[in-house]
């Protein structure tokens, strides 16, 4: 729910309650004022009639408004005010009247003077008050709607624009974020805070990135020294078998570290989108080229290659394309059973590589995570498929992995 | 052959020089941009091994300078960066080859020899090791004048062994020479072993001596001693 709708809703709820309370107050105040006035009036009328009788004038009967009755017996003076329902022949209905009945001694005679005034029925008050308030309510709604529209168009516009700017902000592409200014203090403050924050994140991010890149690069030289020194040590003729074994392990570790370093650097570059230039690539050619590179390994494992390739041209970075296919094909060879099958299918919008292998030892969804290996003891880094996933992501291609029995299938949609 | 090795890391500079000196090269050393520039203005070298990340200057500028002054000099770039941009830039500017740290000295030696064959001998010089003769242009090997029928990998192996003779070459270095970046495919070294076995057999069948020694299960050494 939008902020304006939410506040608007609360305002409306409050206003409705207020209007109902106002209606009740108006009703009670009005009825009490009117009744008071009415009673006063009736009393004054009664006094006037009394005076008329006193002066010997005849007062006309006007039932049910004025009724005068001369009693032929004595009665004590009294005075009653009450509300009463009386049948009004004119209206042909019972009507509510306020009635003042007074027993008076005038010129030695006893009179019962009754004056009445018709009372407005409560429903009528309520109806009228309700109607007025409803009109006010409608006007209020309409006004609120117009004001909200205006507010969201003028005042909130920079906010929404800035929201769009923020959504599309990327640490890779943009450096300083430029937000639209507004004359609302809160928004200006927010903009200031966001700009400060993104600037800080930007510098931190780049410092960190630069640091890890430099660290990785700097690591290569010491690694080179270790490797060359170890290779020199191997040359010594007096080396024992045990010493040779130790050097061998050290050399293997150095190479592993260096390979890891290179691969992580490559992943960073991929994340930094440093491979942007793309060209038209004949997918089929790349597959054949990569298969040729791995010919030795395919032969040694006696793999059966089944190709079903339709000529397909795609737009991609040639280096990434090479790495993508190398990783996928080398995986399919490495994990294949001896004399297994490697199937490659290329359609106009999908590429599928399947291989026979042992069943999966870990969840399929972890397949594309970094440092996940089929066999923990293997020398591989467990980054191959993470790189494949990243390359697919950078091209907005969908990739999925399925495992059915001995078949492991990776499918890419582009 | 006169070589200039430009490398800011002294330890590495020393190792490279020692290795190449044993191979019969005359090696001069420069550990910074300034020294390298000075040496390059004074002498002409057959090969310059150039680290392009130097503390006091960009190795690519030196590369430019060499290309301008000495067209004959072969240039081997050594870089800590595995970046394709650097590689392409280096090769575009006229470097002959590019190797990434860390590298095997034997690999560096092999590549320098390849540059020398291409540039200086223009493929006219055959490589001879006792009864074995390699013609690098035709990629043909003869043993006692019998032409061997070697596969591409077997040829590469033999050339690598002879170029780095009398050295213990680790299986890793050999595998990397044969398969380059796809080295991580080599989970065990059966692959290397198969090729070596075939190469040995073919040489013996042609009447050649098997000069290859297995060293502590760690690697091989090609030697006639």
XYZ file of C-alpha atoms in Angstrom:
639
model
C 0.000 0.000 0.000
C 1.315 3.427 -0.863
C 2.172 5.837 1.909
C -0.413 8.326 0.628
C -3.119 5.682 0.556
C -2.214 4.549 4.038
C -2.247 8.042 5.556
C -5.304 8.922 3.475
C -7.086 5.870 4.803
C -6.295 6.812 8.389
C -7.371 10.414 7.837
C -10.616 9.232 6.305
C -11.320 6.862 9.164
C -10.678 9.594 11.711
C -12.761 12.125 9.783
C -15.677 9.678 9.515
C -15.656 9.090 13.278
C -15.434 12.825 13.836
C -18.358 13.459 11.502
C -20.521 10.899 13.300
C -19.663 12.485 16.673
C -20.427 15.929 15.210
C -23.780 14.598 13.963
C -24.716 13.310 17.407
C -23.648 16.539 19.097
C -25.631 18.644 16.618
C -28.659 16.411 17.155
C -28.627 16.639 20.938
C -27.846 20.346 21.044
C -30.483 21.168 18.452
C -33.200 19.103 20.059
C -32.557 20.564 23.482
C -32.481 24.166 22.154
C -35.641 23.654 20.143
C -37.457 22.029 23.047
C -36.492 24.836 25.358
C -37.657 27.430 22.857
C -40.860 25.482 22.322
C -41.566 25.204 26.017
C -40.941 28.941 26.442
C -43.263 29.695 23.572
C -45.998 27.453 24.953
C -45.694 29.068 28.316
C -45.908 32.564 26.856
C -48.945 31.504 24.789
C -50.624 30.157 27.875
C -49.979 33.463 29.693
C -51.437 35.392 26.745
C -54.583 33.216 26.754
C -54.936 33.654 30.487
C -54.736 37.421 30.041
C -57.325 37.337 27.234
C -59.710 35.379 29.440
C -59.009 37.723 32.309
C -59.958 40.678 30.145
C -63.151 38.879 29.263
C -62.324 38.275 25.652
C -63.249 35.047 24.061
C -60.366 32.926 23.017
C -60.981 30.696 19.990
C -60.508 26.998 20.383
C -57.915 25.664 17.975
C -57.509 21.968 18.726
C -55.034 20.481 19.039
C -53.015 23.719 19.315
C -55.228 25.565 21.776
C -57.866 23.921 23.944
C -59.654 25.771 26.722
C -62.037 24.030 29.050
C -64.111 25.653 31.742
C -64.529 23.411 34.739
C -67.661 23.486 36.830
C -65.838 22.309 39.862
C -63.019 23.648 41.811
C -59.558 22.328 41.226
C -56.257 23.385 42.537
C -54.013 25.265 40.144
C -51.333 23.207 38.635
C -48.986 23.193 35.650
C -47.910 20.173 33.591
C -45.491 20.006 30.710
C -45.281 16.765 28.768
C -44.831 15.223 25.348
C -47.810 13.439 23.983
C -48.971 11.639 20.890
C -52.231 12.958 19.539
C -54.224 11.973 16.550
C -54.247 14.868 14.115
C -57.237 14.611 11.813
C -55.595 16.936 9.274
C -52.539 14.843 9.014
C -54.515 11.669 9.586
C -51.767 10.431 11.749
C -50.511 10.463 15.300
C -48.139 13.366 15.799
C -45.845 14.161 18.652
C -46.801 17.350 20.485
C -45.329 19.267 23.343
C -48.147 20.060 25.670
C -48.506 22.596 28.454
C -51.598 22.030 30.578
C -52.411 24.592 33.170
C -55.322 24.722 35.602
C -56.000 28.393 36.373
C -58.373 30.328 38.521
C -59.481 33.301 36.442
C -62.189 35.660 37.645
C -63.438 33.022 39.995
C -63.740 30.344 37.361
C -61.549 27.360 36.866
C -60.106 26.857 33.406
C -57.969 24.104 32.010
C -55.820 25.701 29.346
C -53.950 23.336 27.098
C -51.523 24.663 24.466
C -49.636 22.378 22.173
C -46.958 22.745 19.591
C -46.030 20.069 17.100
C -42.614 18.580 17.666
C -40.241 17.691 14.833
C -39.674 13.939 14.872
C -36.107 12.787 15.795
C -35.803 10.831 12.507
C -36.239 14.048 10.595
C -33.450 15.759 12.466
C -31.262 12.746 11.998
C -32.057 12.514 8.354
C -31.173 16.126 7.687
C -28.045 16.132 9.775
C -26.929 12.857 8.144
C -27.519 14.259 4.699
C -25.481 17.391 5.382
C -22.652 15.398 6.844
C -22.695 12.970 3.916
C -22.330 15.879 1.523
C -19.428 17.201 3.605
C -17.890 13.725 3.572
C -18.141 13.451 -0.198
C -16.590 16.885 -0.635
C -13.820 15.884 1.757
C -13.116 12.678 -0.131
C -13.010 14.458 -3.412
C -10.729 17.154 -2.000
C -8.410 14.595 -0.427
C -8.211 12.704 -3.683
C -7.269 15.835 -5.602
C -4.719 16.913 -3.019
C -3.126 13.459 -2.898
C -2.873 13.381 -6.646
C -1.227 16.753 -6.640
C 1.121 15.778 -3.837
C 2.207 12.588 -5.509
C 2.673 14.410 -8.783
C 4.669 17.308 -7.460
C 6.086 16.573 -4.061
C 6.676 12.827 -4.385
C 7.889 12.941 -7.949
C 11.580 13.455 -7.091
C 11.255 10.616 -4.588
C 9.964 8.180 -7.201
C 12.548 9.344 -9.726
C 15.285 8.799 -7.184
C 13.916 5.368 -6.418
C 14.341 4.490 -10.100
C 17.882 5.880 -10.075
C 18.696 3.786 -7.009
C 17.208 0.651 -8.530
C 19.351 0.959 -11.621
C 22.503 1.928 -9.743
C 25.385 -0.455 -10.232
C 28.708 -0.324 -8.447
C 30.333 -1.596 -11.611
C 28.955 0.879 -14.099
C 28.302 4.097 -12.180
C 30.491 5.858 -9.724
C 28.771 8.839 -8.128
C 25.024 8.618 -7.773
C 23.119 11.732 -8.856
C 19.725 12.125 -7.246
C 17.018 14.606 -8.175
C 16.779 17.418 -5.628
C 13.559 18.416 -3.927
C 12.441 21.342 -1.727
C 11.234 18.942 0.971
C 13.708 18.840 3.844
C 13.216 15.137 4.549
C 13.887 14.206 0.942
C 16.935 16.437 0.726
C 18.265 14.808 3.867
C 17.544 11.351 2.498
C 19.305 12.206 -0.762
C 22.289 13.482 1.119
C 22.458 10.331 3.231
C 22.099 8.062 0.191
C 24.743 9.927 -1.782
C 27.133 9.767 1.135
C 26.427 6.077 1.638
C 26.850 5.092 -2.007
C 30.046 7.135 -2.289
C 31.404 5.292 0.719
C 30.294 1.914 -0.602
C 31.752 2.745 -3.999
C 35.178 3.663 -2.668
C 35.209 0.757 -0.210
C 34.171 -1.672 -2.911
C 36.784 -0.484 -5.341
C 39.524 -0.311 -2.755
C 38.720 -3.853 -1.741
C 38.536 -5.047 -5.323
C 41.773 -3.355 -6.201
C 43.349 -4.802 -3.101
C 42.313 -8.367 -3.831
C 43.349 -7.994 -7.459
C 46.716 -6.585 -6.518
C 47.164 -9.166 -3.789
C 46.472 -11.928 -6.280
C 48.906 -10.457 -8.758
C 51.563 -9.851 -6.150
C 51.204 -13.455 -5.058
C 52.231 -14.722 -8.479
C 55.831 -13.511 -8.194
C 56.604 -15.193 -4.848
C 54.910 -18.304 -6.221
C 57.170 -18.109 -9.260
C 60.198 -17.860 -6.984
C 59.093 -20.857 -4.906
C 58.441 -22.889 -8.015
C 61.746 -22.100 -9.712
C 63.738 -22.660 -6.513
C 62.046 -26.011 -5.975
C 62.757 -26.991 -9.555
C 66.379 -26.057 -9.031
C 66.474 -28.158 -5.874
C 65.199 -31.141 -7.848
C 68.282 -30.940 -10.070
C 70.649 -31.911 -7.238
C 72.083 -35.380 -7.946
C 72.459 -36.170 -4.243
C 68.714 -35.928 -3.622
C 67.235 -38.846 -1.683
C 63.950 -40.358 -2.689
C 62.322 -38.958 0.430
C 63.544 -35.440 -0.286
C 62.367 -35.732 -3.844
C 58.931 -36.756 -2.605
C 58.776 -33.733 -0.321
C 59.750 -31.360 -3.100
C 57.223 -32.979 -5.371
C 54.404 -32.340 -2.883
C 55.553 -28.754 -2.391
C 55.623 -28.191 -6.157
C 52.139 -29.611 -6.556
C 50.857 -27.302 -3.809
C 52.446 -24.252 -5.437
C 50.840 -25.075 -8.738
C 47.478 -25.604 -7.129
C 47.706 -22.280 -5.337
C 48.704 -20.494 -8.504
C 45.895 -22.087 -10.462
C 43.419 -21.131 -7.746
C 44.723 -17.590 -7.786
C 44.338 -17.297 -11.539
C 40.866 -18.747 -11.470
C 39.671 -16.460 -8.693
C 41.099 -13.480 -10.556
C 39.238 -14.588 -13.634
C 35.988 -14.896 -11.668
C 36.499 -11.394 -10.282
C 37.003 -10.065 -13.771
C 33.901 -11.848 -14.898
C 31.968 -10.260 -12.055
C 33.409 -6.889 -12.994
C 32.078 -7.495 -16.488
C 35.462 -6.909 -18.056
C 34.569 -9.150 -20.979
C 32.024 -6.945 -22.636
C 32.879 -6.992 -26.314
C 30.913 -9.651 -28.130
C 30.989 -10.884 -31.688
C 29.185 -13.394 -33.856
C 30.496 -16.845 -33.057
C 29.877 -20.099 -34.830
C 28.947 -22.291 -31.889
C 29.630 -25.486 -33.780
C 33.212 -24.463 -34.590
C 33.991 -23.724 -30.954
C 32.643 -27.129 -29.901
C 34.783 -28.894 -32.493
C 37.835 -26.878 -31.515
C 37.442 -27.691 -27.828
C 36.793 -31.368 -28.552
C 40.019 -31.441 -30.535
C 41.910 -29.946 -27.594
C 40.650 -32.751 -25.398
C 41.167 -35.494 -27.952
C 43.915 -37.143 -25.904
C 41.743 -37.435 -22.844
C 38.745 -38.663 -24.807
C 40.866 -41.378 -26.414
C 42.477 -42.396 -23.167
C 39.099 -42.872 -21.515
C 37.713 -44.550 -24.636
C 34.712 -42.242 -24.613
C 31.966 -42.461 -27.171
C 31.177 -38.949 -28.454
C 27.697 -38.418 -29.854
C 27.248 -35.059 -31.525
C 24.040 -33.600 -32.844
C 24.846 -30.072 -33.886
C 22.685 -27.652 -35.812
C 24.553 -24.678 -37.267
C 24.079 -21.873 -34.759
C 25.533 -18.394 -34.662
C 25.419 -16.567 -31.341
C 26.540 -13.195 -30.048
C 29.060 -13.623 -27.244
C 32.556 -12.885 -26.091
C 34.904 -15.381 -27.788
C 37.129 -15.837 -24.733
C 34.193 -16.542 -22.451
C 32.662 -18.870 -24.990
C 35.901 -20.814 -25.152
C 36.142 -21.093 -21.380
C 32.479 -22.048 -21.070
C 32.784 -24.944 -23.482
C 36.205 -26.016 -22.211
C 34.877 -26.224 -18.668
C 31.721 -28.090 -19.632
C 33.452 -30.547 -21.935
C 36.390 -31.152 -19.612
C 33.941 -31.811 -16.761
C 31.996 -34.246 -18.905
C 35.230 -36.062 -19.762
C 36.758 -35.984 -16.298
C 33.703 -37.342 -14.511
C 32.785 -39.803 -17.239
C 32.984 -43.554 -16.772
C 35.644 -45.369 -18.794
C 34.059 -46.233 -22.166
C 31.216 -43.905 -21.231
C 29.137 -41.709 -23.470
C 29.474 -37.957 -24.000
C 26.511 -36.468 -25.814
C 26.493 -32.928 -27.184
C 23.379 -31.404 -28.708
C 23.106 -27.927 -30.171
C 19.748 -26.488 -31.145
C 18.860 -23.007 -32.308
C 18.254 -21.781 -28.756
C 19.713 -24.399 -26.478
C 22.887 -26.342 -25.857
C 22.863 -29.644 -24.005
C 25.818 -31.643 -22.773
C 25.203 -35.017 -21.128
C 27.583 -37.600 -19.816
C 27.414 -40.926 -18.073
C 28.930 -41.043 -14.622
C 28.524 -42.206 -11.062
C 25.424 -40.927 -9.270
C 25.670 -37.529 -7.621
C 27.058 -37.371 -4.084
C 25.680 -33.948 -3.202
C 22.526 -31.944 -3.847
C 22.066 -30.918 -7.471
C 21.295 -27.318 -6.518
C 24.802 -26.941 -5.044
C 26.284 -27.879 -8.391
C 27.068 -24.324 -9.488
C 28.437 -23.088 -6.171
C 32.103 -22.287 -5.689
C 34.426 -24.932 -4.288
C 31.887 -27.710 -4.634
C 33.540 -30.863 -5.913
C 32.163 -34.238 -6.846
C 35.068 -35.861 -5.100
C 36.538 -33.929 -2.171
C 39.898 -35.617 -2.573
C 40.232 -34.649 -6.215
C 42.829 -32.135 -7.292
C 40.324 -29.992 -9.118
C 39.426 -26.627 -7.620
C 35.667 -26.968 -7.812
C 35.353 -23.663 -9.634
C 34.655 -24.918 -13.158
C 30.884 -24.915 -12.958
C 30.817 -21.729 -10.884
C 32.580 -20.067 -13.811
C 30.153 -21.645 -16.272
C 27.242 -20.261 -14.243
C 28.797 -16.786 -14.092
C 29.381 -16.765 -17.847
C 25.763 -17.780 -18.444
C 24.597 -15.064 -16.042
C 26.650 -12.421 -17.786
C 24.994 -13.387 -21.073
C 21.544 -13.712 -19.426
C 21.400 -17.366 -20.397
C 19.521 -19.892 -18.281
C 21.388 -22.966 -17.171
C 20.141 -26.039 -15.379
C 21.494 -29.351 -14.246
C 19.599 -32.624 -13.988
C 20.675 -36.081 -12.930
C 18.727 -39.162 -13.957
C 20.353 -42.444 -13.069
C 23.776 -42.502 -14.649
C 23.027 -39.507 -16.897
C 24.188 -36.048 -15.895
C 22.726 -33.341 -18.099
C 23.572 -29.655 -18.265
C 21.358 -27.550 -20.469
C 21.859 -23.923 -21.450
C 19.111 -21.810 -23.026
C 20.183 -18.736 -24.931
C 73.429 -16.201 -27.879
C 73.172 -13.079 -25.763
C 70.190 -12.622 -23.522
C 68.952 -9.749 -21.405
C 66.702 -10.720 -18.524
C 64.585 -7.921 -17.117
C 62.959 -8.936 -13.860
C 62.524 -6.857 -10.714
C 62.465 -9.816 -8.355
C 66.145 -10.600 -7.753
C 65.608 -14.193 -6.636
C 63.703 -14.999 -9.761
C 66.178 -13.098 -11.922
C 68.989 -15.194 -10.493
C 67.169 -18.496 -11.053
C 66.299 -17.650 -14.643
C 69.869 -16.529 -15.377
C 71.396 -19.646 -13.852
C 69.132 -21.942 -15.768
C 69.691 -20.232 -19.082
C 73.446 -19.914 -18.539
C 73.633 -23.664 -18.119
C 71.918 -23.938 -21.470
C 74.812 -22.023 -22.965
C 73.296 -18.549 -23.144
C 75.190 -15.418 -22.160
C 72.867 -13.741 -19.702
C 72.828 -10.118 -18.643
C 70.581 -9.022 -15.839
C 68.509 -5.914 -15.240
C 66.336 -5.598 -12.160
C 64.670 -2.293 -12.975
C 63.462 -0.188 -15.862
C 66.375 2.214 -15.723
C 69.087 -0.460 -15.893
C 67.238 -2.279 -18.635
C 66.896 0.903 -20.685
C 70.587 1.672 -20.227
C 71.679 -1.808 -21.279
C 69.376 -1.756 -24.243
C 70.835 1.518 -25.525
C 74.382 0.162 -25.210
C 74.107 -3.389 -26.528
C 72.105 -5.455 -28.921
C 70.677 -8.723 -27.576
C 69.393 -11.779 -29.360
C 66.598 -12.291 -26.849
C 65.104 -10.090 -24.163
C 63.136 -11.757 -21.388
C 60.930 -8.963 -20.171
C 58.810 -8.684 -17.032
C 56.271 -6.038 -17.976
C 55.430 -4.992 -14.430
C 58.465 -3.106 -13.185
C 58.557 -0.834 -10.138
C 59.902 2.213 -11.994
C 58.284 1.941 -15.393
C 56.123 0.006 -17.749
C 57.766 -2.952 -19.452
C 55.582 -2.312 -22.481
C 57.517 0.925 -23.095
C 60.742 -1.089 -23.160
C 59.062 -3.442 -25.580
C 58.269 -0.493 -27.850
C 61.813 0.735 -27.629
C 63.309 -2.658 -28.520
C 60.978 -3.030 -31.486
C 61.962 0.399 -32.751
C 65.721 -0.010 -32.317
C 66.378 -3.689 -32.923
C 64.042 -5.547 -35.273
C 66.064 -8.763 -34.917
C 65.741 -9.122 -31.162
C 63.326 -11.769 -29.924
C 61.127 -10.748 -27.033
C 59.707 -13.042 -24.385
C 57.226 -11.386 -22.033
C 56.940 -12.575 -18.445
C 53.949 -11.314 -16.542
C 52.254 -11.803 -13.221
C 49.006 -11.019 -14.951
C 47.147 -13.733 -16.687
C 45.164 -11.027 -18.361
C 44.280 -11.501 -21.949
C 44.451 -7.759 -22.601
C 48.073 -7.620 -21.527
C 48.849 -10.661 -23.579
C 47.263 -9.311 -26.730
C 48.792 -5.896 -26.197
C 52.226 -7.456 -25.731
C 51.922 -9.614 -28.823
C 50.480 -6.705 -30.816
C 53.452 -4.557 -29.858
C 55.719 -7.198 -31.323
C 56.553 -9.599 -28.516
C 57.239 -13.124 -29.727
C 55.708 -14.980 -26.811
C 54.087 -14.474 -23.457
C 54.436 -16.544 -20.310
C 52.564 -16.130 -17.035
C 54.056 -16.403 -13.564
C 54.625 -18.847 -12.045
C 56.231 -20.789 -14.859
C 58.526 -23.777 -15.211
C 62.072 -22.760 -16.116
C 62.124 -25.600 -18.607
C 59.049 -24.145 -20.259
C 60.668 -20.717 -20.456
C 63.779 -22.299 -21.933
C 61.726 -24.215 -24.495
C 59.928 -21.128 -25.599
C 63.107 -19.057 -25.819
C 64.620 -21.781 -27.970
C 61.550 -21.761 -30.176
C 61.911 -18.001 -30.645
C 65.581 -18.406 -31.485
C 64.803 -21.081 -34.055
C 62.124 -18.953 -35.650
C 63.874 -15.607 -35.562
C 67.568 -16.219 -35.755
C 67.914 -19.493 -37.620
C 64.640 -19.005 -39.433
C 64.137 -22.739 -39.057
C 67.349 -23.461 -40.969
C 69.133 -25.132 -38.095
C 68.418 -28.716 -37.136
C 68.624 -29.807 -33.522
C 70.992 -32.676 -33.056
C 71.382 -34.915 -30.025
C 73.732 -37.781 -30.777
C 71.970 -39.958 -33.327
C 68.686 -38.016 -33.046
C 68.103 -35.122 -35.425
C 65.090 -32.813 -35.325
C 64.049 -30.611 -38.225
C 61.883 -27.928 -36.560
C 60.506 -26.568 -39.867
C 59.206 -29.872 -41.130
C 58.615 -31.125 -37.567
C 60.418 -34.309 -38.522
C 62.681 -36.488 -36.427
C 65.285 -38.896 -37.769
C 67.219 -41.468 -35.774
C 70.289 -42.770 -37.580
C 68.687 -41.256 -40.691
C 65.526 -43.300 -40.165
C 62.469 -41.048 -40.213
C 60.304 -41.512 -37.119
C 56.538 -41.512 -37.346
C 55.791 -39.470 -34.219
C 52.445 -38.014 -33.237
C 52.229 -34.286 -32.543
C 52.418 -34.851 -28.780
C 55.367 -37.262 -29.082
C 57.215 -34.741 -31.227
C 56.557 -31.992 -28.687
C 57.814 -34.269 -25.915
C 61.048 -35.149 -27.641
C 61.786 -31.550 -28.566
C 61.072 -30.499 -24.975
C 63.378 -33.179 -23.549
C 66.241 -32.364 -25.891
C 65.887 -28.608 -25.377
C 66.028 -29.159 -21.618
C 68.510 -32.012 -21.608
C 70.386 -32.973 -18.447
C 67.598 -31.522 -16.320
C 65.074 -33.187 -14.090
C 61.740 -32.294 -15.607
C 58.726 -32.817 -13.369
C 55.660 -34.587 -14.698
C 53.669 -31.441 -14.000
C 55.985 -29.343 -16.139
C 55.805 -31.921 -18.936
C 52.020 -32.114 -18.762
C 51.746 -28.346 -18.791
C 53.986 -28.173 -21.827
C 51.802 -30.660 -23.674
C 48.361 -29.455 -22.662
C 48.829 -25.881 -21.527
C 45.813 -24.506 -19.699
C 43.996 -27.812 -19.809
C 46.533 -29.193 -17.343
C 43.874 -29.557 -14.641
C 42.425 -32.392 -16.701
C 45.505 -34.369 -15.801
C 44.354 -35.884 -12.528
C 46.980 -38.578 -12.787
C 49.927 -38.648 -15.104
C 48.912 -41.722 -17.079
C 48.398 -39.364 -19.982
C 52.004 -38.236 -19.897
C 53.204 -41.773 -19.327
C 51.382 -43.137 -22.376
C 52.930 -40.576 -24.702
C 56.390 -41.068 -23.239
C 56.123 -44.834 -23.548
C 55.164 -44.576 -27.241
C 57.920 -42.080 -27.975
C 60.553 -44.290 -26.336
C 59.362 -47.339 -28.220
C 59.484 -45.588 -31.600
C 63.040 -44.341 -31.008
C 64.232 -47.782 -29.912
C 62.600 -49.455 -32.887
C 64.490 -47.038 -35.169
C 67.720 -48.121 -33.519
C 68.148 -45.167 -31.174
C 69.273 -45.218 -27.577
C 66.744 -44.519 -24.838
C 68.288 -41.504 -23.111
C 65.312 -40.920 -20.827
C 65.845 -41.604 -17.136
C 63.035 -41.888 -14.638
C 63.937 -39.805 -11.594
C 62.505 -40.859 -8.196
C 59.066 -41.216 -9.718
C 59.018 -37.455 -9.821
C 59.914 -36.813 -13.393
C 62.328 -37.511 -16.188
C 65.799 -36.525 -17.269
C 67.097 -36.689 -20.831
C 70.794 -37.355 -20.706
C 73.495 -39.336 -22.431
C 75.476 -39.821 -19.272
